[in-house]
Short mmCIF file of C-alpha atoms in Angstrom, two decimals:
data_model
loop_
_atom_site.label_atom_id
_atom_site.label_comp_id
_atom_site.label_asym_id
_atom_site.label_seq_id
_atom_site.Cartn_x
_atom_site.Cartn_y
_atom_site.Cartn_z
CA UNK A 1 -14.04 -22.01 -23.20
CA UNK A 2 -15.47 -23.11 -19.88
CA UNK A 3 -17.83 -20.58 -17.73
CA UNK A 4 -15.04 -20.12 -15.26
CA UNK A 5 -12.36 -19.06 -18.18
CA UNK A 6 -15.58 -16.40 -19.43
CA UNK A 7 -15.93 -14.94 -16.09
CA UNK A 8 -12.49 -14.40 -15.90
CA UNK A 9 -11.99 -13.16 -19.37
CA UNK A 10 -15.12 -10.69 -18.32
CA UNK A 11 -14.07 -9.61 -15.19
CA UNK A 12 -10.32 -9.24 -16.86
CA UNK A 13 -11.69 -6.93 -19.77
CA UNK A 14 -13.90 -4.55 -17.35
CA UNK A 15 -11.13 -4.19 -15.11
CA UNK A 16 -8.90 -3.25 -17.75
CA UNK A 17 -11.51 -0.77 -19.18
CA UNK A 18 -13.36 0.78 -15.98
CA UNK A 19 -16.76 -0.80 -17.68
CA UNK A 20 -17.88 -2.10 -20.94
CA UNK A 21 -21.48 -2.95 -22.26
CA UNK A 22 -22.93 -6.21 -23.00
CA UNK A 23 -22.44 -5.75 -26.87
CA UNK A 24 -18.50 -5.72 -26.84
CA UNK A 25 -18.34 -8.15 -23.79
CA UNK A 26 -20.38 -10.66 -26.53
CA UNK A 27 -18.19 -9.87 -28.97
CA UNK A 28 -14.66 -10.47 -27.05
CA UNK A 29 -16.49 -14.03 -25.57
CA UNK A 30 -17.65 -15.42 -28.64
CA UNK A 31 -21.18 -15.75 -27.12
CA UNK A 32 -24.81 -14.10 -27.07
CA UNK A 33 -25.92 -10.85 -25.19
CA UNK A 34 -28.36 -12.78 -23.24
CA UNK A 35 -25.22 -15.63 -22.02
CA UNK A 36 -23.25 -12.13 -20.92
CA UNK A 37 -26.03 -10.70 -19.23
CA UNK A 38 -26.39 -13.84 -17.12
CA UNK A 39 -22.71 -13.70 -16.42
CA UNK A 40 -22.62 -10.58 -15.48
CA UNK A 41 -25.68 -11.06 -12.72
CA UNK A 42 -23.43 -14.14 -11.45
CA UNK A 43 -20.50 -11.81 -11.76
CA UNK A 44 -22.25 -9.28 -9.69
CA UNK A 45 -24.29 -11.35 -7.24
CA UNK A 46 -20.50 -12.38 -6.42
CA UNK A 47 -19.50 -9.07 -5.30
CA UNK A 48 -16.84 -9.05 -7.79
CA UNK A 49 -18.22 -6.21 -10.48
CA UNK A 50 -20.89 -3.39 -10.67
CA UNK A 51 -24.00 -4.14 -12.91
CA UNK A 52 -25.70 -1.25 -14.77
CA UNK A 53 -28.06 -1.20 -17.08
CA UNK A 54 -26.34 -2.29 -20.58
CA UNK A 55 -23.17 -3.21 -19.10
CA UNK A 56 -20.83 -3.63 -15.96
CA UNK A 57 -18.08 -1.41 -14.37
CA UNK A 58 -15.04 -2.23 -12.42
CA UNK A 59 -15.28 -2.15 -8.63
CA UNK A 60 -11.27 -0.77 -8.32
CA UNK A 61 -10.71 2.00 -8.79
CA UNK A 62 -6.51 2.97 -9.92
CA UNK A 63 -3.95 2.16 -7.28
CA UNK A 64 -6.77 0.59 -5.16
CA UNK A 65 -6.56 -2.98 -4.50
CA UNK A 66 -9.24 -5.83 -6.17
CA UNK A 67 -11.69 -7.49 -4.10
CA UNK A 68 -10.81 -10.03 -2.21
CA UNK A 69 -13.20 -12.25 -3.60
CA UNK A 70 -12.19 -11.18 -7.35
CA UNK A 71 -8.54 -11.88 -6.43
CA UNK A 72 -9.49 -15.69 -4.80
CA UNK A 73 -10.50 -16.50 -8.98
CA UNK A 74 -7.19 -14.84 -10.65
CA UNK A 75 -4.52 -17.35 -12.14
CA UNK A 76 -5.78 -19.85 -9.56
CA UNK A 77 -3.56 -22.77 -11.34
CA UNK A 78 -0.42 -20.72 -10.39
CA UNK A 79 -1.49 -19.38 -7.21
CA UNK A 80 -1.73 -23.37 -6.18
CA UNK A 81 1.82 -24.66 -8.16
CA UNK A 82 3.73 -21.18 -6.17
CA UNK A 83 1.69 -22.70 -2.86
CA UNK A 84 2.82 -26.28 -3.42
CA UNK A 85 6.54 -24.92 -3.95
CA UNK A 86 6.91 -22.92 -1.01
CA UNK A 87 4.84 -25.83 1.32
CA UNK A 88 8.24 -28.14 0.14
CA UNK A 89 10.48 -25.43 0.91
CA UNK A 90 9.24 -25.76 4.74
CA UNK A 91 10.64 -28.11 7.35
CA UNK A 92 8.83 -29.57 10.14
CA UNK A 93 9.32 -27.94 13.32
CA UNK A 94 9.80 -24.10 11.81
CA UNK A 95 8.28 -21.35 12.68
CA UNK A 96 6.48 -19.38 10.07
CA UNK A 97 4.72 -16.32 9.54
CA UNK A 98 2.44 -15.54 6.78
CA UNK A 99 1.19 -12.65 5.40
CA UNK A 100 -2.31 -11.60 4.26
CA UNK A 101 -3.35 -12.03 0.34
CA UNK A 102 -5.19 -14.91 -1.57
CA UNK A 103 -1.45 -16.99 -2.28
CA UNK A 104 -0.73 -16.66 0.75
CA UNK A 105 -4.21 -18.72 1.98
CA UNK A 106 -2.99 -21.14 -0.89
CA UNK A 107 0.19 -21.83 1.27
CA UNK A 108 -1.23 -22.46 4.45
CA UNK A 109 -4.11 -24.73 3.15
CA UNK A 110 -1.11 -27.05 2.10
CA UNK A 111 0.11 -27.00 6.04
CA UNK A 112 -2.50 -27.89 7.78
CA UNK A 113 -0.70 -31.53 8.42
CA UNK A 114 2.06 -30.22 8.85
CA UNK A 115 4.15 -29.96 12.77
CA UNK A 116 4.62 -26.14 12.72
CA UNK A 117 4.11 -22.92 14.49
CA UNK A 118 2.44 -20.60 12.70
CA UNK A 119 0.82 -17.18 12.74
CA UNK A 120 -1.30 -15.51 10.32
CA UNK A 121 -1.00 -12.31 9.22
CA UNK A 122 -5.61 -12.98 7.70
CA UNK A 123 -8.41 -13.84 9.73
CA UNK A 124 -9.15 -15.63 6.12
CA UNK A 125 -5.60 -17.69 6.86
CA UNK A 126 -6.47 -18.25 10.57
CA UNK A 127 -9.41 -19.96 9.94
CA UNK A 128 -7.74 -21.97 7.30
CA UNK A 129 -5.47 -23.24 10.17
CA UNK A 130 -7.45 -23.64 12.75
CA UNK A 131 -7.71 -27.22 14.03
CA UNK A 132 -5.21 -28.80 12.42
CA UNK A 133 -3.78 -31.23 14.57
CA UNK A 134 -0.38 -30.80 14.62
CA UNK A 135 -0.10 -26.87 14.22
CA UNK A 136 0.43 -25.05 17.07
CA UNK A 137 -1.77 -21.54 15.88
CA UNK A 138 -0.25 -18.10 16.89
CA UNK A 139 -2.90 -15.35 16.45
CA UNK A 140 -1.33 -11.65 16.78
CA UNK A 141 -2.95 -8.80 17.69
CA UNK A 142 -4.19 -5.82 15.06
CA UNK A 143 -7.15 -4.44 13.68
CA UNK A 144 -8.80 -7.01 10.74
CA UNK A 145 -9.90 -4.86 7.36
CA UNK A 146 -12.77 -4.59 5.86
CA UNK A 147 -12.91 -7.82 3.25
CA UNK A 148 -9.55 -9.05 3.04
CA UNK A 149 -9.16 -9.74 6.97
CA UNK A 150 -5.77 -8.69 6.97
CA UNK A 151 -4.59 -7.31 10.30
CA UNK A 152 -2.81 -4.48 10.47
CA UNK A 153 -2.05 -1.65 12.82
CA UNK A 154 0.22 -1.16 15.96
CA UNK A 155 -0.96 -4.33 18.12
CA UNK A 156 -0.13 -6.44 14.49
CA UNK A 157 3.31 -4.71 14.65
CA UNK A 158 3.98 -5.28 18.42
CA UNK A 159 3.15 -9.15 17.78
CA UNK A 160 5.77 -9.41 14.77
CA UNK A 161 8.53 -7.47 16.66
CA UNK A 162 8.04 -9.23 20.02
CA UNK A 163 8.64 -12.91 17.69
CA UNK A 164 11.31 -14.00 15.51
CA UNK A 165 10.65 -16.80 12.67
CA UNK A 166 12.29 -19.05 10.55
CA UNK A 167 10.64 -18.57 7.38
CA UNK A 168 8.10 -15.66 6.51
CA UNK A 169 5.91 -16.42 3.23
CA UNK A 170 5.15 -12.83 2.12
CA UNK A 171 2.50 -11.42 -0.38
CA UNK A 172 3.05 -8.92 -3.23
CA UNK A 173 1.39 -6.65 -4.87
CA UNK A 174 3.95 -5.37 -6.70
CA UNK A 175 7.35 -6.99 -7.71
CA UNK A 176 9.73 -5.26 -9.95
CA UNK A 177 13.60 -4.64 -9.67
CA UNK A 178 12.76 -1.48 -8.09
CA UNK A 179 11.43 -2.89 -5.00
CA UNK A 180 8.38 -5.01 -3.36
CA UNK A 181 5.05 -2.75 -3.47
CA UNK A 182 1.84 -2.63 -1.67
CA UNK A 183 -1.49 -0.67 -2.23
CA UNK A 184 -1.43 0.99 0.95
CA UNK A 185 0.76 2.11 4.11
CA UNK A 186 -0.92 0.15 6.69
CA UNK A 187 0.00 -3.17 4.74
CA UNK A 188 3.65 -1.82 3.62
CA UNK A 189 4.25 -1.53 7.30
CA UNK A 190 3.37 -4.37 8.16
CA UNK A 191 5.31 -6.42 5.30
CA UNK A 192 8.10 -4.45 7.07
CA UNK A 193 7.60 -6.22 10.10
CA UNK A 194 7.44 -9.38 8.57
CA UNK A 195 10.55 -8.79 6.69
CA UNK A 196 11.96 -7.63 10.35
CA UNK A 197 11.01 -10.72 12.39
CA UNK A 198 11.98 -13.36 10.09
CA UNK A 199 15.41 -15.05 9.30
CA UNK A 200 14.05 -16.42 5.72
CA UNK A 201 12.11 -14.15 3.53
CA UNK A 202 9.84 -15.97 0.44
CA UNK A 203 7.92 -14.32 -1.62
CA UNK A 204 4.73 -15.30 -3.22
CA UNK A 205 3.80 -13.50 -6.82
CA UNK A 206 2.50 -14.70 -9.72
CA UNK A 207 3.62 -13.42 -13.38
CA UNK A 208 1.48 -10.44 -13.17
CA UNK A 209 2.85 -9.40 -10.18
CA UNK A 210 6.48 -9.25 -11.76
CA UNK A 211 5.34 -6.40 -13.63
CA UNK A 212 3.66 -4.15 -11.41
CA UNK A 213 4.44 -1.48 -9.18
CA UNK A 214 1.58 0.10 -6.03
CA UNK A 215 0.88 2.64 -4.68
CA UNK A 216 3.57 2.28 -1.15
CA UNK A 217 6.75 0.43 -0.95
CA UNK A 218 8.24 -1.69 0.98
CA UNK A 219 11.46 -3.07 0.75
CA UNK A 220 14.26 -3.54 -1.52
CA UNK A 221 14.45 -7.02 -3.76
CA UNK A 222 17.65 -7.43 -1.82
CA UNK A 223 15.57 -7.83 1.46
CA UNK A 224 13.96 -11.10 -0.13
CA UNK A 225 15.67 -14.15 0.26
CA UNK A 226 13.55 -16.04 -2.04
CA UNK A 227 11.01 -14.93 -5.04
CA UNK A 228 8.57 -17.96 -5.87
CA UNK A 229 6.64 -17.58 -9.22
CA UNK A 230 5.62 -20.00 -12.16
CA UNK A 231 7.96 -21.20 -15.49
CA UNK A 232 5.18 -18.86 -17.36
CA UNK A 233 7.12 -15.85 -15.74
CA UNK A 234 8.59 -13.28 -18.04
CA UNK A 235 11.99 -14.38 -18.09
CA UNK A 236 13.57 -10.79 -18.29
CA UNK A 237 11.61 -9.76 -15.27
CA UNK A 238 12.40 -12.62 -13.39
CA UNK A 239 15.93 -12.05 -14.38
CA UNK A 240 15.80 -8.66 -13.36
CA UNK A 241 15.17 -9.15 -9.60
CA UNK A 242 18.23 -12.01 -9.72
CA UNK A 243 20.02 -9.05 -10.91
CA UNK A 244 18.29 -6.78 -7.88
CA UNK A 245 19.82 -9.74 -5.38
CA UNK A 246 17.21 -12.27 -4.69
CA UNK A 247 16.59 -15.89 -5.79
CA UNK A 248 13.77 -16.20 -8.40
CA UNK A 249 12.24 -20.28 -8.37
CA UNK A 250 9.94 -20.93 -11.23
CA UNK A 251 7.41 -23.34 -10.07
#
């Protein structure tokens, strides 16, 4: 097991568990007390976990969304084969919108060469984009949050429903049959817009999004023209939003 799959498998268990103590995190990694307790300073010094004395404790709380920075290390492999997809999926000369959310900065890293017009929903994604060459960079208005950069907010709004786009590439939180999810109102409204503005709909969400469900929806599956995941996807929920009227490409 490499450091990187031990962080992970850390951060994974005192997530699931609200916080755990160095004995059992030793235990479930196979390694010493001392190896966790360095981990868990790392783990910590990265914003991405509490440490306490004896232990560590989740940073979300229930129906509250991870830290960014915790999110940018989950299922990175898939995050980049979805990203790779929906970058084929795009033509030169379109104009594309995309949202806020840690696949979504995987897609427009794999743009950046690309002849587009684009505008980011992420301070994060704008400065991802900024420079390249042959991009011509829309920035909308809005109000950025507090550590994932996502703008939301009326002036975001006004700039979606004042544009129209060929393809939106839109984040989930939550994917099931019953409908796309987000962890708050300000970003479910916002999704709307996207939704609104765009002729093309693809969503981004890896397998553990496929069996989720927030705190605020969104929009019907029916609303999505495209659902972009990985082959590791359970096949019943991916066959479930076909089902719910969308496309579902395993990557």
């Amino acid at each position: 097991m490499t450091i990187g799959d031990r962080h992970q498998q850390i951060l994974d268990a005192v997530q699931q568990a609200g916080e755990l103590g160095v004995g059992p995190l030793a235990e479930l990694t196979g390694t010493s007390e001392m190896t966790v307790r360095r981990d868990l300073e790392q783990l910590a010094d990265q914003g991405m976990l509490e440490r306490y004395r004896g232990g560590a404790r989740s940073l979300t709380l229930r129906g509250e969304a991870p830290p960014f920075a915790l999110r940018t290390q989950e299922n990175r492999d898939a995050k980049r084969r979805i990203a790779q997809a929906v970058a084929d999926l795009i033509a030169d000369g379109e104009a594309v919108v995309i949202d806020s959310g840690t696949t979504c900065l995987e897609v427009a890293r794999l743009l950046t060469t690309r002849r587009l017009t684009v505008m980011p929903l992420s301070l994060h994604t704008a400065n991802a984009l900024a420079g390249a060459p042959r991009l011509r960079l829309l920035l909308p208005g809005g109000e950025p949050r507090t550590d994932e950069l996502a703008l939301t907010g009326p002036l975001a709004e006004a700039s979606l429903a004042a544009l129209r786009f060929d393809t939106a590439i839109l984040g989930c939180c939550g994917l099931t049959a019953a409908g796309l999810t987000s962890y708050d109102l300000a970003d479910s409204a916002i999704k709307r817009a996207i939704i609104a503005s765009s002729h093309r709909v693809i969503a981004v969400a890896d397998p553990t999004k496929l069996s989720r469900t927030t705190l605020a929806f969104v929009a019907p599956v029916s609303t999505l023209t495209m659902v972009v995941t990985t082959t590791n996807a359970d096949q019943e929920h991916a066959n479930a939003l076909i089902a719910a009227g969308t496309i579902v490409h395993q990557a």
